[in-house]
PDB file of C-alpha atoms in Angstrom:
ATOM      1  CA  MET A 263      21.046  19.727 -39.585  1.00  0.00           C
ATOM      2  CA  SER A 264      22.519  18.047 -42.656  1.00  0.00           C
ATOM      3  CA  ILE A 265      25.390  19.032 -44.735  1.00  0.00           C
ATOM      4  CA  THR A 266      23.098  20.887 -46.949  1.00  0.00           C
ATOM      5  CA  GLY A 267      21.427  22.612 -43.870  1.00  0.00           C
ATOM      6  CA  ASP A 268      25.305  23.414 -42.909  1.00  0.00           C
ATOM      7  CA  ALA A 269      25.934  24.956 -46.242  1.00  0.00           C
ATOM      8  CA  ARG A 270      22.307  27.239 -45.900  1.00  0.00           C
ATOM      9  CA  PHE A 271      23.685  28.227 -42.928  1.00  0.00           C
ATOM     10  CA  TRP A 272      26.822  29.573 -43.725  1.00  0.00           C
ATOM     11  CA  ASP A 273      25.057  31.138 -46.738  1.00  0.00           C
ATOM     12  CA  ARG A 274      22.659  33.112 -44.851  1.00  0.00           C
ATOM     13  CA  SER A 275      25.400  34.204 -42.351  1.00  0.00           C
ATOM     14  CA  SER A 276      27.889  35.287 -44.938  1.00  0.00           C
ATOM     15  CA  ARG A 277      27.334  38.670 -45.017  1.00  0.00           C
ATOM     16  CA  LYS A 278      27.212  38.605 -41.570  1.00  0.00           C
ATOM     17  CA  TYR A 279      30.319  36.857 -40.833  1.00  0.00           C
ATOM     18  CA  ALA A 280      32.184  38.861 -43.382  1.00  0.00           C
ATOM     19  CA  MET A 281      31.461  42.277 -41.299  1.00  0.00           C
ATOM     20  CA  GLY A 282      32.866  40.720 -38.201  1.00  0.00           C
ATOM     21  CA  ALA A 283      36.233  41.720 -36.910  1.00  0.00           C
ATOM     22  CA  ILE A 284      38.807  39.224 -36.071  1.00  0.00           C
ATOM     23  CA  ALA A 285      38.884  38.635 -31.789  1.00  0.00           C
ATOM     24  CA  ASP A 286      42.430  38.451 -31.474  1.00  0.00           C
ATOM     25  CA  GLN A 287      44.302  40.185 -34.334  1.00  0.00           C
ATOM     26  CA  ALA A 288      47.678  39.465 -32.648  1.00  0.00           C
ATOM     27  CA  GLY A 289      46.698  36.156 -32.054  1.00  0.00           C
ATOM     28  CA  TYR A 290      45.927  35.656 -35.939  1.00  0.00           C
ATOM     29  CA  GLU A 291      48.947  37.581 -37.145  1.00  0.00           C
ATOM     30  CA  ARG A 292      51.369  35.004 -34.981  1.00  0.00           C
ATOM     31  CA  THR A 293      49.336  32.457 -36.668  1.00  0.00           C
ATOM     32  CA  LEU A 294      50.118  33.721 -40.484  1.00  0.00           C
ATOM     33  CA  ASP A 295      53.863  34.595 -39.450  1.00  0.00           C
ATOM     34  CA  ARG A 296      54.083  30.434 -38.306  1.00  0.00           C
ATOM     35  CA  ILE A 297      52.315  29.388 -41.852  1.00  0.00           C
ATOM     36  CA  ARG A 298      54.549  31.890 -43.869  1.00  0.00           C
ATOM     37  CA  ALA A 299      58.020  30.140 -42.372  1.00  0.00           C
ATOM     38  CA  LEU A 300      56.468  26.644 -43.290  1.00  0.00           C
ATOM     39  CA  LEU A 301      55.531  27.553 -46.668  1.00  0.00           C
ATOM     40  CA  GLY A 302      57.611  28.077 -49.753  1.00  0.00           C
ATOM     41  CA  PRO A 303      57.523  29.822 -52.970  1.00  0.00           C
ATOM     42  CA  GLY A 304      56.845  26.277 -54.959  1.00  0.00           C
ATOM     43  CA  ASP A 305      54.299  24.982 -52.846  1.00  0.00           C
ATOM     44  CA  ARG A 306      50.893  24.139 -54.186  1.00  0.00           C
ATOM     45  CA  VAL A 307      48.531  24.590 -50.993  1.00  0.00           C
ATOM     46  CA  LEU A 308      44.863  23.731 -50.347  1.00  0.00           C
ATOM     47  CA  GLU A 309      42.708  25.662 -47.780  1.00  0.00           C
ATOM     48  CA  LEU A 310      39.657  23.827 -46.340  1.00  0.00           C
ATOM     49  CA  GLY A 311      36.875  26.162 -45.153  1.00  0.00           C
ATOM     50  CA  CYS A 312      38.419  29.413 -46.083  1.00  0.00           C
ATOM     51  CA  GLY A 313      35.328  31.426 -45.560  1.00  0.00           C
ATOM     52  CA  THR A 314      35.426  34.982 -46.892  1.00  0.00           C
ATOM     53  CA  GLY A 315      38.831  34.256 -47.940  1.00  0.00           C
ATOM     54  CA  THR A 316      40.464  36.590 -45.464  1.00  0.00           C
ATOM     55  CA  THR A 317      43.643  33.983 -44.977  1.00  0.00           C
ATOM     56  CA  ALA A 318      43.955  33.107 -48.674  1.00  0.00           C
ATOM     57  CA  LEU A 319      44.052  36.440 -49.591  1.00  0.00           C
ATOM     58  CA  ARG A 320      47.131  37.075 -46.918  1.00  0.00           C
ATOM     59  CA  LEU A 321      49.184  33.756 -47.881  1.00  0.00           C
ATOM     60  CA  ALA A 322      48.512  33.281 -51.641  1.00  0.00           C
ATOM     61  CA  GLY A 323      51.311  35.386 -52.748  1.00  0.00           C
ATOM     62  CA  ASP A 324      53.866  33.632 -50.932  1.00  0.00           C
ATOM     63  CA  VAL A 325      53.307  30.173 -53.027  1.00  0.00           C
ATOM     64  CA  GLN A 326      52.872  28.973 -56.245  1.00  0.00           C
ATOM     65  CA  ASP A 327      49.331  27.927 -56.424  1.00  0.00           C
ATOM     66  CA  TYR A 328      46.536  28.374 -53.837  1.00  0.00           C
ATOM     67  CA  LEU A 329      43.297  26.718 -53.969  1.00  0.00           C
ATOM     68  CA  ALA A 330      40.869  27.875 -51.529  1.00  0.00           C
ATOM     69  CA  THR A 331      37.638  25.919 -50.941  1.00  0.00           C
ATOM     70  CA  ASP A 332      34.313  26.506 -48.878  1.00  0.00           C
ATOM     71  CA  ILE A 333      30.873  24.286 -48.846  1.00  0.00           C
ATOM     72  CA  SER A 334      28.893  28.019 -48.518  1.00  0.00           C
ATOM     73  CA  ALA A 335      28.369  29.555 -51.992  1.00  0.00           C
ATOM     74  CA  GLY A 336      27.947  32.700 -50.070  1.00  0.00           C
ATOM     75  CA  MET A 337      31.027  32.526 -48.457  1.00  0.00           C
ATOM     76  CA  ILE A 338      32.942  32.081 -51.849  1.00  0.00           C
ATOM     77  CA  ALA A 339      30.844  34.906 -53.640  1.00  0.00           C
ATOM     78  CA  ILE A 340      32.422  37.454 -51.063  1.00  0.00           C
ATOM     79  CA  ALA A 341      35.681  35.909 -51.150  1.00  0.00           C
ATOM     80  CA  ASN A 342      35.786  36.475 -55.245  1.00  0.00           C
ATOM     81  CA  GLU A 343      34.255  39.946 -54.868  1.00  0.00           C
ATOM     82  CA  LYS A 344      37.661  40.751 -52.383  1.00  0.00           C
ATOM     83  CA  HIS A 345      39.770  39.100 -54.665  1.00  0.00           C
ATOM     84  CA  ALA A 346      38.577  41.029 -57.699  1.00  0.00           C
ATOM     85  CA  ALA A 347      39.101  44.249 -55.740  1.00  0.00           C
ATOM     86  CA  GLY A 348      43.168  42.980 -55.257  1.00  0.00           C
ATOM     87  CA  PRO A 349      43.743  40.186 -57.615  1.00  0.00           C
ATOM     88  CA  ILE A 350      46.513  37.524 -57.073  1.00  0.00           C
ATOM     89  CA  PRO A 351      46.884  35.184 -60.195  1.00  0.00           C
ATOM     90  CA  ASN A 352      48.130  31.935 -58.538  1.00  0.00           C
ATOM     91  CA  LEU A 353      44.686  32.279 -56.157  1.00  0.00           C
ATOM     92  CA  VAL A 354      41.485  30.279 -57.033  1.00  0.00           C
ATOM     93  CA  PHE A 355      38.397  30.032 -54.796  1.00  0.00           C
ATOM     94  CA  ARG A 356      36.119  27.427 -55.228  1.00  0.00           C
ATOM     95  CA  MET A 357      33.060  26.227 -53.805  1.00  0.00           C
ATOM     96  CA  ALA A 358      33.851  22.506 -52.490  1.00  0.00           C
ATOM     97  CA  THR A 359      33.947  19.967 -49.685  1.00  0.00           C
ATOM     98  CA  VAL A 360      37.156  18.003 -49.282  1.00  0.00           C
ATOM     99  CA  GLU A 361      35.518  14.714 -50.511  1.00  0.00           C
ATOM    100  CA  GLN A 362      34.721  16.336 -53.999  1.00  0.00           C
ATOM    101  CA  LEU A 363      38.645  17.281 -54.156  1.00  0.00           C
ATOM    102  CA  THR A 364      40.184  14.485 -56.574  1.00  0.00           C
ATOM    103  CA  PRO A 365      44.065  13.512 -55.781  1.00  0.00           C
ATOM    104  CA  ASP A 366      45.996  13.658 -59.141  1.00  0.00           C
ATOM    105  CA  ALA A 367      50.204  13.713 -59.336  1.00  0.00           C
ATOM    106  CA  ALA A 368      50.457  17.303 -58.446  1.00  0.00           C
ATOM    107  CA  GLN A 369      49.552  16.790 -55.352  1.00  0.00           C
ATOM    108  CA  PHE A 370      49.456  19.559 -52.461  1.00  0.00           C
ATOM    109  CA  ASN A 371      52.389  20.362 -50.394  1.00  0.00           C
ATOM    110  CA  ALA A 372      50.302  21.835 -47.807  1.00  0.00           C
ATOM    111  CA  VAL A 373      46.565  21.414 -46.791  1.00  0.00           C
ATOM    112  CA  LEU A 374      45.330  24.222 -44.391  1.00  0.00           C
ATOM    113  CA  GLY A 375      42.248  23.937 -42.266  1.00  0.00           C
ATOM    114  CA  PHE A 376      41.287  27.058 -39.677  1.00  0.00           C
ATOM    115  CA  ASN A 377      38.129  26.994 -37.353  1.00  0.00           C
ATOM    116  CA  TYR A 378      37.120  24.041 -39.502  1.00  0.00           C
ATOM    117  CA  LEU A 379      37.578  20.756 -38.215  1.00  0.00           C
ATOM    118  CA  HIS A 380      35.001  21.112 -35.739  1.00  0.00           C
ATOM    119  CA  LEU A 381      32.561  21.607 -38.361  1.00  0.00           C
ATOM    120  CA  VAL A 382      33.048  18.211 -40.384  1.00  0.00           C
ATOM    121  CA  ARG A 383      30.745  15.513 -39.756  1.00  0.00           C
ATOM    122  CA  ASP A 384      33.119  12.833 -40.077  1.00  0.00           C
ATOM    123  CA  LEU A 385      36.487  13.775 -38.534  1.00  0.00           C
ATOM    124  CA  PRO A 386      38.599  10.572 -39.412  1.00  0.00           C
ATOM    125  CA  GLY A 387      37.295  10.350 -42.678  1.00  0.00           C
ATOM    126  CA  THR A 388      37.971  13.938 -43.470  1.00  0.00           C
ATOM    127  CA  LEU A 389      41.668  13.589 -42.245  1.00  0.00           C
ATOM    128  CA  ARG A 390      41.995  10.387 -44.311  1.00  0.00           C
ATOM    129  CA  ARG A 391      41.179  12.592 -47.191  1.00  0.00           C
ATOM    130  CA  ILE A 392      43.254  15.151 -46.508  1.00  0.00           C
ATOM    131  CA  HIS A 393      46.301  12.611 -46.154  1.00  0.00           C
ATOM    132  CA  ALA A 394      45.345  11.365 -49.419  1.00  0.00           C
ATOM    133  CA  LEU A 395      45.694  14.941 -50.909  1.00  0.00           C
ATOM    134  CA  LEU A 396      48.913  15.635 -49.564  1.00  0.00           C
ATOM    135  CA  ALA A 397      52.371  14.921 -51.654  1.00  0.00           C
ATOM    136  CA  ALA A 398      54.889  12.774 -49.905  1.00  0.00           C
ATOM    137  CA  GLU A 399      55.889  14.483 -46.270  1.00  0.00           C
ATOM    138  CA  GLY A 400      53.354  17.054 -47.044  1.00  0.00           C
ATOM    139  CA  LEU A 401      52.075  19.495 -44.333  1.00  0.00           C
ATOM    140  CA  PHE A 402      48.570  19.515 -42.887  1.00  0.00           C
ATOM    141  CA  ILE A 403      48.344  23.100 -40.456  1.00  0.00           C
ATOM    142  CA  SER A 404      45.137  23.806 -38.531  1.00  0.00           C
ATOM    143  CA  LYS A 405      43.841  26.097 -35.733  1.00  0.00           C
ATOM    144  CA  THR A 406      40.607  24.374 -34.374  1.00  0.00           C
ATOM    145  CA  PRO A 407      38.340  25.337 -31.411  1.00  0.00           C
ATOM    146  CA  CYS A 408      37.936  21.827 -29.580  1.00  0.00           C
ATOM    147  CA  VAL A 409      34.528  22.572 -27.764  1.00  0.00           C
ATOM    148  CA  GLY A 410      35.304  19.402 -25.595  1.00  0.00           C
ATOM    149  CA  ASP A 411      37.902  22.083 -23.650  1.00  0.00           C
ATOM    150  CA  MET A 412      35.342  24.148 -23.166  1.00  0.00           C
ATOM    151  CA  ASN A 413      32.692  25.526 -20.803  1.00  0.00           C
ATOM    152  CA  PRO A 414      30.395  22.135 -20.014  1.00  0.00           C
ATOM    153  CA  LEU A 415      27.617  25.208 -20.608  1.00  0.00           C
ATOM    154  CA  ILE A 416      28.700  25.588 -24.076  1.00  0.00           C
ATOM    155  CA  ARG A 417      28.880  22.050 -25.167  1.00  0.00           C
ATOM    156  CA  LEU A 418      25.994  20.396 -23.370  1.00  0.00           C
ATOM    157  CA  ALA A 419      23.198  23.188 -23.313  1.00  0.00           C
ATOM    158  CA  LEU A 420      24.162  26.136 -25.736  1.00  0.00           C
ATOM    159  CA  LEU A 421      24.731  24.697 -28.669  1.00  0.00           C
ATOM    160  CA  PRO A 422      22.690  21.421 -28.577  1.00  0.00           C
ATOM    161  CA  ALA A 423      19.965  23.894 -28.223  1.00  0.00           C
ATOM    162  CA  MET A 424      21.045  26.391 -31.085  1.00  0.00           C
ATOM    163  CA  ARG A 425      21.255  23.704 -33.229  1.00  0.00           C
ATOM    164  CA  ALA A 426      17.768  22.455 -32.580  1.00  0.00           C
ATOM    165  CA  ILE A 427      16.397  25.899 -33.579  1.00  0.00           C
ATOM    166  CA  GLY A 428      18.731  26.214 -36.904  1.00  0.00           C
ATOM    167  CA  LYS A 429      20.914  29.017 -34.890  1.00  0.00           C
ATOM    168  CA  ALA A 430      24.159  27.197 -35.187  1.00  0.00           C
ATOM    169  CA  PRO A 431      25.726  24.271 -37.687  1.00  0.00           C
ATOM    170  CA  HIS A 432      26.948  20.991 -36.726  1.00  0.00           C
ATOM    171  CA  ALA A 433      29.936  21.314 -33.949  1.00  0.00           C
ATOM    172  CA  GLY A 434      32.010  17.923 -33.070  1.00  0.00           C
ATOM    173  CA  VAL A 435      32.853  17.673 -29.482  1.00  0.00           C
ATOM    174  CA  PHE A 436      36.394  16.761 -29.182  1.00  0.00           C
ATOM    175  CA  ARG A 437      39.191  17.977 -26.735  1.00  0.00           C
ATOM    176  CA  ALA A 438      42.703  18.994 -28.271  1.00  0.00           C
ATOM    177  CA  ALA A 439      44.405  15.697 -27.214  1.00  0.00           C
ATOM    178  CA  ASP A 440      41.607  13.851 -29.113  1.00  0.00           C
ATOM    179  CA  LEU A 441      42.182  15.909 -32.228  1.00  0.00           C
ATOM    180  CA  SER A 442      45.937  15.014 -32.141  1.00  0.00           C
ATOM    181  CA  GLN A 443      45.077  11.334 -31.456  1.00  0.00           C
ATOM    182  CA  HIS A 444      42.866  11.472 -34.340  1.00  0.00           C
ATOM    183  CA  ILE A 445      45.306  13.198 -36.774  1.00  0.00           C
ATOM    184  CA  SER A 446      47.876  10.751 -35.778  1.00  0.00           C
ATOM    185  CA  ALA A 447      45.687   7.581 -36.320  1.00  0.00           C
ATOM    186  CA  ALA A 448      45.079   9.452 -39.843  1.00  0.00           C
ATOM    187  CA  GLY A 449      48.840   8.827 -40.911  1.00  0.00           C
ATOM    188  CA  PHE A 450      50.362  12.124 -39.715  1.00  0.00           C
ATOM    189  CA  ASP A 451      53.119  12.792 -37.386  1.00  0.00           C
ATOM    190  CA  VAL A 452      52.417  15.892 -35.030  1.00  0.00           C
ATOM    191  CA  LEU A 453      55.160  18.285 -35.136  1.00  0.00           C
ATOM    192  CA  ALA A 454      53.893  21.250 -33.119  1.00  0.00           C
ATOM    193  CA  THR A 455      50.798  22.350 -31.072  1.00  0.00           C
ATOM    194  CA  GLU A 456      50.981  25.981 -29.941  1.00  0.00           C
ATOM    195  CA  ASN A 457      48.713  28.327 -28.477  1.00  0.00           C
ATOM    196  CA  HIS A 458      48.364  31.570 -30.346  1.00  0.00           C
ATOM    197  CA  ALA A 459      45.700  33.294 -28.065  1.00  0.00           C
ATOM    198  CA  THR A 460      47.467  36.649 -26.689  1.00  0.00           C
ATOM    199  CA  GLU A 461      45.682  36.219 -23.325  1.00  0.00           C
ATOM    200  CA  GLY A 462      44.961  32.704 -21.565  1.00  0.00           C
ATOM    201  CA  ASN A 463      43.906  29.731 -23.866  1.00  0.00           C
ATOM    202  CA  ASP A 464      41.206  30.101 -26.439  1.00  0.00           C
ATOM    203  CA  ASN A 465      40.844  26.521 -26.725  1.00  0.00           C
ATOM    204  CA  ARG A 466      41.888  26.665 -30.469  1.00  0.00           C
ATOM    205  CA  PRO A 467      45.235  25.131 -30.806  1.00  0.00           C
ATOM    206  CA  TYR A 468      47.646  25.739 -33.808  1.00  0.00           C
ATOM    207  CA  ILE A 469      48.934  22.062 -35.125  1.00  0.00           C
ATOM    208  CA  VAL A 470      51.309  21.211 -37.606  1.00  0.00           C
ATOM    209  CA  ALA A 471      51.344  17.640 -38.841  1.00  0.00           C
ATOM    210  CA  ARG A 472      53.605  16.135 -41.669  1.00  0.00           C
ATOM    211  CA  LYS A 473      52.483  12.857 -43.682  1.00  0.00           C
ATOM    212  CA  ARG A 474      53.661   9.907 -42.493  1.00  0.00           C
ATOM    213  CA  THR A 475      55.275   7.976 -45.435  1.00  0.00           C
TER     214      THR A 475
END
C-alpha cells in the first residue's frame, strides 16, 4: 500500500474512527495535562496526524496558534465539522503531510504527534523534517505505539496479513528504545519518557524532546 493508499484507507475509516471511544480516557487526560504544562499562551503549535481533531480542540485554546494536519481528507472534514460546532479562532485544520509544510521565520514552538510516528514510511526523514519546522529549543511531543514491543503474533502475522488485503495501513515496527534513538539522531535531546496507561503498559511511550542547538 502506498502513501496514497494509506490516505484512502483513512478516508474510508474516518466515520467509524470518529465514533470510536477513547480506550483509556484517564490515560488520555493525563497526557493532555502533561502537554498543557509544557505549552504557553504565546506558543505556535503544529499537530501532525490529528485525525478527527479531538486533541486539537482540547488544546488549541491554551496557545497562540494551532495548526492541525492529517493525510486524510475524510478525517479533516470531520475535524472541521466539530470545529464549526464550537469554533476556536486560532485553530486551523489542513490536509497535509509533514513534507508539504515549509519552514519559515515564525517557526513552531511545539510539534505534536499522537499515534502518528508508527504510520510514517520514512521515520528518520520525518523526524528531521519536524526538527526543521521547530524554532530554537522547540519541543517535539509524541505518544506512539511501538509495534516492536507488542505481541510477536501481532507484528509478525496479523499486521502483515491485514495490510496485504487492504485492511490496515502501513505500520513501522520499532521498539521504544529504537524510537528514542531515532529522535536523538534527528537532533533532539529526549527530556522525558513516560507511560500514561492507567493499567499496565500499552506500549505507547509519551516522549518529550527538545530541539538541540
